[in-house]
Amino acid sequence: MKDRGQYLTALERFSRAAIGHLPTPVEAMPNLGQELGLSLFVKRDDCTGIGFGGNKVRQLEYYLGAAQDVQADVLLITGAVQSNFVRTAAAMGCKLGMRCHIQLEERVPKISDLHRTNGNVLLDRLLGATLHSYPDGEDETGADAAIRRIADSLRDAGQRPYVIPLGADSEPLGALGYVRAAVEVLPQIEAIGGVDEIVVASGSALTHAGLLLGLRLAGDTTPVRGVCVRRNATLQTLRVIQRIADTANLLGVDGQVVAPQDVSVTDAALGPGYGQMTADTRAAIERTARTEGLFLDPVYTGKVMAGLIKLAEADALCGRRVLFWHTGGQPALFGYSDQF
Ligand SMILES: *Cc1c(COP(=O)(O)O)cnc(C)c1O
């Protein structure tokens, strides 16, 4: 593969705050797998270590590396009320000596008091983050502009802010964490005798895009199926394709290694929308806990497993070897406990 060495060298050029507990394990899920008629494995990215872990640790290693490069002393980040990203940013910031301002967006309709105070919000407070609120959850550009205004006022007050940019038009530094994760998982996949498919959540798409690009740059052709958690399949496919192009561009490698038809997503488990629990999601969370002793979360991985179960029941995965990518998020369970 002509890109092989080149992209790894390119990856090394980016600063990285290497504080995640990596590599994470790959484990078998024999009980649930048997019930579903497939060989099921899990990549435990819920075990990335810091601040209850999850996929954001891999992404934030790169954002915090960039923040350290500019000697930032305060991080700013925007997200949903029960965002795992903001909680993880605050935790990693604490570890690296940076304070954190969090803007919480009203992304989920009709939420309870519990949702506003428990789960990730409780952890944000324990971490000493300053919380701000933003009234609209589907206005990425507006939320980014608002957080930049807070950054400006901190700068005026003599602080050195670093805004962790998450909008669709921002530099996809976080996806680099998943290009690296692809390098990490390949020998693990080989050690379990190969898999036919990887199933992963697809939200901002940095995880999905980074992983898919990383596998293809390494010359691996394992199919990656994204399960939509925020937008329908049509919009999400465009988002993933765009983020792959942006990530390839950032790395200075050829994004054509991923063909557009190689981007596969399903919105069968999306339900009414982001952060809204469905009966299928609840059932998937309970079933995974009761067969494997493994906790999923209500916003992302519960929906991914619900989607995987639907595919298995439709015989689309029959007898196959499937790697379920656990991206973490379990603290949100406590913000949704009134729905179980
Ligand atoms: C953010 C998040 C995702 C989605 O990852 P993206 O890179 O935004 O697509 C999946 N699972 C959990 C637990 C998350 O917190």
Tab-separated table of C-alpha atoms in Angstrom, residues 83-319:
chain	number	residue	atom	x	y	z
A	83	SER	CA	-22.662	15.231	26.488
A	84	ASN	CA	-19.853	12.766	27.114
A	85	PHE	CA	-17.507	14.967	25.095
A	86	VAL	CA	-17.723	17.938	27.464
A	87	ARG	CA	-17.378	15.747	30.581
A	88	THR	CA	-14.289	14.048	29.144
A	89	ALA	CA	-12.790	17.388	28.053
A	90	ALA	CA	-13.229	18.761	31.568
A	91	ALA	CA	-11.622	15.653	33.097
A	92	MET	CA	-8.639	15.654	30.752
A	93	GLY	CA	-8.304	19.412	31.222
A	94	CYS	CA	-8.082	18.892	35.004
A	95	LYS	CA	-5.397	16.274	34.493
A	96	LEU	CA	-3.363	18.622	32.281
A	97	GLY	CA	-3.898	21.730	34.397
A	98	MET	CA	-6.501	23.521	32.270
A	99	ARG	CA	-9.811	24.872	33.493
A	100	CYS	CA	-12.936	24.211	31.444
A	101	HIS	CA	-15.971	26.218	30.291
A	102	ILE	CA	-18.835	24.106	29.022
A	103	GLN	CA	-21.793	25.311	26.954
A	104	LEU	CA	-24.747	22.923	27.192
A	105	GLU	CA	-27.172	22.955	24.247
A	106	GLU	CA	-30.869	22.154	24.609
A	107	ARG	CA	-30.700	19.325	22.068
A	108	VAL	CA	-33.196	16.897	23.581
A	109	PRO	CA	-36.871	17.930	23.885
A	110	LYS	CA	-38.901	17.437	27.081
A	111	ILE	CA	-36.054	16.523	29.388
A	112	SER	CA	-36.437	15.881	33.106
A	113	ASP	CA	-34.756	17.581	36.054
A	114	LEU	CA	-32.725	14.424	36.477
A	115	HIS	CA	-31.408	14.849	32.946
A	116	ARG	CA	-30.268	18.366	33.816
A	117	THR	CA	-28.598	17.528	37.116
A	118	ASN	CA	-27.453	13.903	37.215
A	119	GLY	CA	-25.182	11.765	34.994
A	120	ASN	CA	-22.675	13.784	33.011
A	121	VAL	CA	-23.925	17.110	34.433
A	122	LEU	CA	-23.089	15.945	37.960
A	123	LEU	CA	-19.613	14.958	36.762
A	124	ASP	CA	-19.120	18.309	34.973
A	125	ARG	CA	-19.819	20.030	38.293
A	126	LEU	CA	-17.548	17.709	40.284
A	127	LEU	CA	-14.780	18.530	37.811
A	128	GLY	CA	-15.238	22.222	38.574
A	129	ALA	CA	-16.256	23.224	35.063
A	130	THR	CA	-18.075	26.512	34.497
A	131	LEU	CA	-21.429	25.761	32.869
A	132	HIS	CA	-23.212	27.988	30.325
A	133	SER	CA	-26.395	27.188	28.474
A	134	TYR	CA	-27.384	27.577	24.814
A	135	PRO	CA	-31.093	27.485	23.943
A	136	ASP	CA	-30.946	25.741	20.561
A	137	GLY	CA	-29.664	22.199	20.005
A	138	GLU	CA	-29.660	22.022	16.228
A	139	ASP	CA	-27.714	25.183	15.445
A	140	GLU	CA	-24.070	24.039	15.310
A	141	THR	CA	-22.898	27.325	13.775
A	142	GLY	CA	-24.714	29.472	16.328
A	143	ALA	CA	-23.437	27.359	19.233
A	144	ASP	CA	-19.875	27.664	17.899
A	145	ALA	CA	-20.239	31.446	17.583
A	146	ALA	CA	-21.568	31.695	21.150
A	147	ILE	CA	-18.683	29.681	22.604
A	148	ARG	CA	-16.213	31.851	20.682
A	149	ARG	CA	-17.736	34.944	22.307
A	150	ILE	CA	-17.131	33.405	25.736
A	151	ALA	CA	-13.539	32.673	24.644
A	152	ASP	CA	-13.107	36.308	23.585
A	153	SER	CA	-14.235	37.577	26.973
A	154	LEU	CA	-11.822	35.187	28.752
A	155	ARG	CA	-9.011	36.393	26.484
A	156	ASP	CA	-9.897	39.987	27.317
A	157	ALA	CA	-9.603	39.017	30.974
A	158	GLY	CA	-6.028	37.806	30.375
A	159	GLN	CA	-6.626	34.063	30.077
A	160	ARG	CA	-5.421	31.798	27.242
A	161	PRO	CA	-8.505	29.991	25.924
A	162	TYR	CA	-8.575	27.058	23.501
A	163	VAL	CA	-11.942	26.331	21.867
A	164	ILE	CA	-12.439	22.659	21.033
A	165	PRO	CA	-14.152	23.045	17.647
A	166	LEU	CA	-16.832	20.493	16.821
A	167	GLY	CA	-18.881	21.970	13.962
A	168	ALA	CA	-19.010	20.278	10.559
A	169	ASP	CA	-16.636	22.882	9.124
A	170	SER	CA	-13.976	22.576	11.843
A	171	GLU	CA	-10.610	20.849	11.514
A	172	PRO	CA	-11.347	17.168	12.341
A	173	LEU	CA	-8.419	16.694	14.748
A	174	GLY	CA	-10.473	14.215	16.780
A	175	ALA	CA	-10.746	11.837	13.825
A	176	LEU	CA	-6.973	11.347	14.046
A	177	GLY	CA	-7.596	9.473	17.294
A	178	TYR	CA	-9.621	6.971	15.290
A	179	VAL	CA	-7.090	6.714	12.467
A	180	ARG	CA	-4.755	5.619	15.276
A	181	ALA	CA	-7.417	3.316	16.708
A	182	ALA	CA	-7.546	1.511	13.348
A	183	VAL	CA	-3.820	0.821	13.647
A	184	GLU	CA	-4.434	-0.437	17.183
A	185	VAL	CA	-7.331	-2.755	16.369
A	186	LEU	CA	-5.892	-4.527	13.313
A	187	PRO	CA	-3.608	-6.934	15.219
A	188	GLN	CA	-6.407	-7.481	17.771
A	189	ILE	CA	-8.772	-8.459	14.961
A	190	GLU	CA	-6.159	-10.801	13.588
A	191	ALA	CA	-5.695	-12.354	17.037
A	192	ILE	CA	-9.398	-13.294	17.252
A	193	GLY	CA	-9.322	-14.841	13.779
A	194	GLY	CA	-10.731	-11.918	11.790
A	195	VAL	CA	-14.132	-10.198	11.654
A	196	ASP	CA	-16.573	-9.736	8.771
A	197	GLU	CA	-17.847	-6.373	9.907
A	198	ILE	CA	-17.373	-3.562	12.440
A	199	VAL	CA	-20.454	-1.767	13.816
A	200	VAL	CA	-19.982	1.687	15.343
A	201	ALA	CA	-22.004	4.777	16.317
A	202	SER	CA	-22.059	7.602	13.765
A	203	GLY	CA	-22.790	11.035	15.278
A	204	SER	CA	-20.399	13.907	14.511
A	205	ALA	CA	-18.839	11.125	12.398
A	206	LEU	CA	-15.281	11.729	13.604
A	207	THR	CA	-15.156	8.205	15.039
A	208	HIS	CA	-16.694	6.555	11.970
A	209	ALA	CA	-14.700	8.621	9.468
A	210	GLY	CA	-11.377	8.250	11.288
A	211	LEU	CA	-11.777	4.514	11.749
A	212	LEU	CA	-12.848	3.828	8.171
A	213	LEU	CA	-10.108	6.014	6.708
A	214	GLY	CA	-7.518	4.491	9.053
A	215	LEU	CA	-8.438	0.935	8.081
A	216	ARG	CA	-8.326	1.682	4.360
A	217	LEU	CA	-5.025	3.577	4.639
A	218	ALA	CA	-3.641	0.463	6.330
A	219	GLY	CA	-4.839	-1.607	3.372
A	220	ASP	CA	-7.591	-3.344	5.358
A	221	THR	CA	-11.005	-3.830	3.735
A	222	THR	CA	-13.191	-4.808	6.714
A	223	PRO	CA	-16.666	-3.272	6.194
A	224	VAL	CA	-17.598	-0.588	8.746
A	225	ARG	CA	-21.291	-0.016	9.403
A	226	GLY	CA	-22.255	3.253	11.096
A	227	VAL	CA	-25.436	3.385	13.160
A	228	CYS	CA	-27.040	6.845	12.995
A	229	VAL	CA	-27.650	8.520	16.347
A	230	ARG	CA	-28.338	12.084	15.253
A	231	ARG	CA	-29.412	12.362	11.579
A	232	ASN	CA	-31.047	10.133	8.993
A	233	ALA	CA	-28.979	7.875	6.743
A	234	THR	CA	-28.978	10.253	3.753
A	235	LEU	CA	-27.621	13.200	5.727
A	236	GLN	CA	-25.245	11.053	7.770
A	237	THR	CA	-23.716	9.434	4.670
A	238	LEU	CA	-22.879	12.897	3.332
A	239	ARG	CA	-21.460	13.879	6.723
A	240	VAL	CA	-19.195	10.814	6.886
A	241	ILE	CA	-17.957	11.291	3.299
A	242	GLN	CA	-17.206	14.960	4.025
A	243	ARG	CA	-15.381	14.189	7.284
A	244	ILE	CA	-13.279	11.497	5.573
A	245	ALA	CA	-12.246	14.031	2.929
A	246	ASP	CA	-11.484	16.628	5.635
A	247	THR	CA	-9.439	14.145	7.682
A	248	ALA	CA	-7.474	12.955	4.638
A	249	ASN	CA	-6.830	16.587	3.799
A	250	LEU	CA	-5.645	17.338	7.338
A	251	LEU	CA	-3.253	14.380	7.157
A	252	GLY	CA	-2.152	15.192	3.614
A	253	VAL	CA	-3.092	11.738	2.318
A	254	ASP	CA	-5.365	10.534	-0.472
A	255	GLY	CA	-8.976	10.290	0.740
A	256	GLN	CA	-9.887	8.308	-2.388
A	257	VAL	CA	-8.800	5.151	-0.540
A	258	VAL	CA	-12.383	5.244	0.767
A	259	ALA	CA	-14.877	4.966	-2.087
A	260	PRO	CA	-18.214	6.729	-1.466
A	261	GLN	CA	-20.061	3.377	-1.694
A	262	ASP	CA	-17.782	2.089	1.096
A	263	VAL	CA	-19.582	4.455	3.499
A	264	SER	CA	-22.382	2.392	5.025
A	265	VAL	CA	-24.886	3.695	7.570
A	266	THR	CA	-28.220	2.557	8.945
A	267	ASP	CA	-30.797	4.742	10.660
A	268	ALA	CA	-32.999	1.807	11.695
A	269	ALA	CA	-32.416	2.552	15.384
A	270	LEU	CA	-32.457	6.378	15.319
A	271	GLY	CA	-36.021	6.650	16.620
A	272	PRO	CA	-37.480	10.155	16.951
A	273	GLY	CA	-34.042	11.768	17.172
A	274	TYR	CA	-30.875	12.546	19.093
A	275	GLY	CA	-30.856	11.546	22.719
A	276	GLN	CA	-34.419	10.257	22.661
A	277	MET	CA	-34.730	6.797	24.119
A	278	THR	CA	-36.804	4.186	22.338
A	279	ALA	CA	-38.200	0.856	23.512
A	280	ASP	CA	-35.662	-0.894	21.256
A	281	THR	CA	-32.785	1.018	22.859
A	282	ARG	CA	-33.982	0.210	26.360
A	283	ALA	CA	-34.368	-3.468	25.411
A	284	ALA	CA	-30.856	-3.554	23.905
A	285	ILE	CA	-29.338	-1.988	27.038
A	286	GLU	CA	-31.103	-4.450	29.336
A	287	ARG	CA	-30.315	-7.449	27.148
A	288	THR	CA	-26.599	-6.608	26.927
A	289	ALA	CA	-26.392	-6.060	30.678
A	290	ARG	CA	-28.225	-9.319	31.425
A	291	THR	CA	-26.300	-11.528	28.995
A	292	GLU	CA	-22.798	-10.052	29.194
A	293	GLY	CA	-22.725	-7.899	32.353
A	294	LEU	CA	-21.831	-5.018	30.060
A	295	PHE	CA	-23.406	-1.562	30.325
A	296	LEU	CA	-24.322	0.448	27.230
A	297	ASP	CA	-25.580	4.047	27.195
A	298	PRO	CA	-28.983	5.503	26.245
A	299	VAL	CA	-27.816	7.982	23.561
A	300	TYR	CA	-25.238	6.096	21.467
A	301	THR	CA	-24.213	2.524	22.167
A	302	GLY	CA	-27.714	1.420	23.201
A	303	LYS	CA	-28.925	2.546	19.776
A	304	VAL	CA	-25.968	0.872	18.067
A	305	MET	CA	-26.780	-2.424	19.766
A	306	ALA	CA	-30.484	-1.965	18.952
A	307	GLY	CA	-29.484	-1.532	15.297
A	308	LEU	CA	-27.200	-4.569	15.446
A	309	ILE	CA	-29.994	-6.672	16.969
A	310	LYS	CA	-32.393	-5.550	14.206
A	311	LEU	CA	-29.866	-6.559	11.546
A	312	ALA	CA	-29.317	-9.917	13.246
A	313	GLU	CA	-33.060	-10.523	13.451
A	314	ALA	CA	-33.419	-9.667	9.761
A	315	ASP	CA	-30.712	-12.273	9.031
A	316	ALA	CA	-28.458	-9.585	7.574
A	317	LEU	CA	-25.631	-10.707	9.866
A	318	CYS	CA	-26.424	-14.426	10.037
A	319	GLY	CA	-23.425	-16.483	11.164
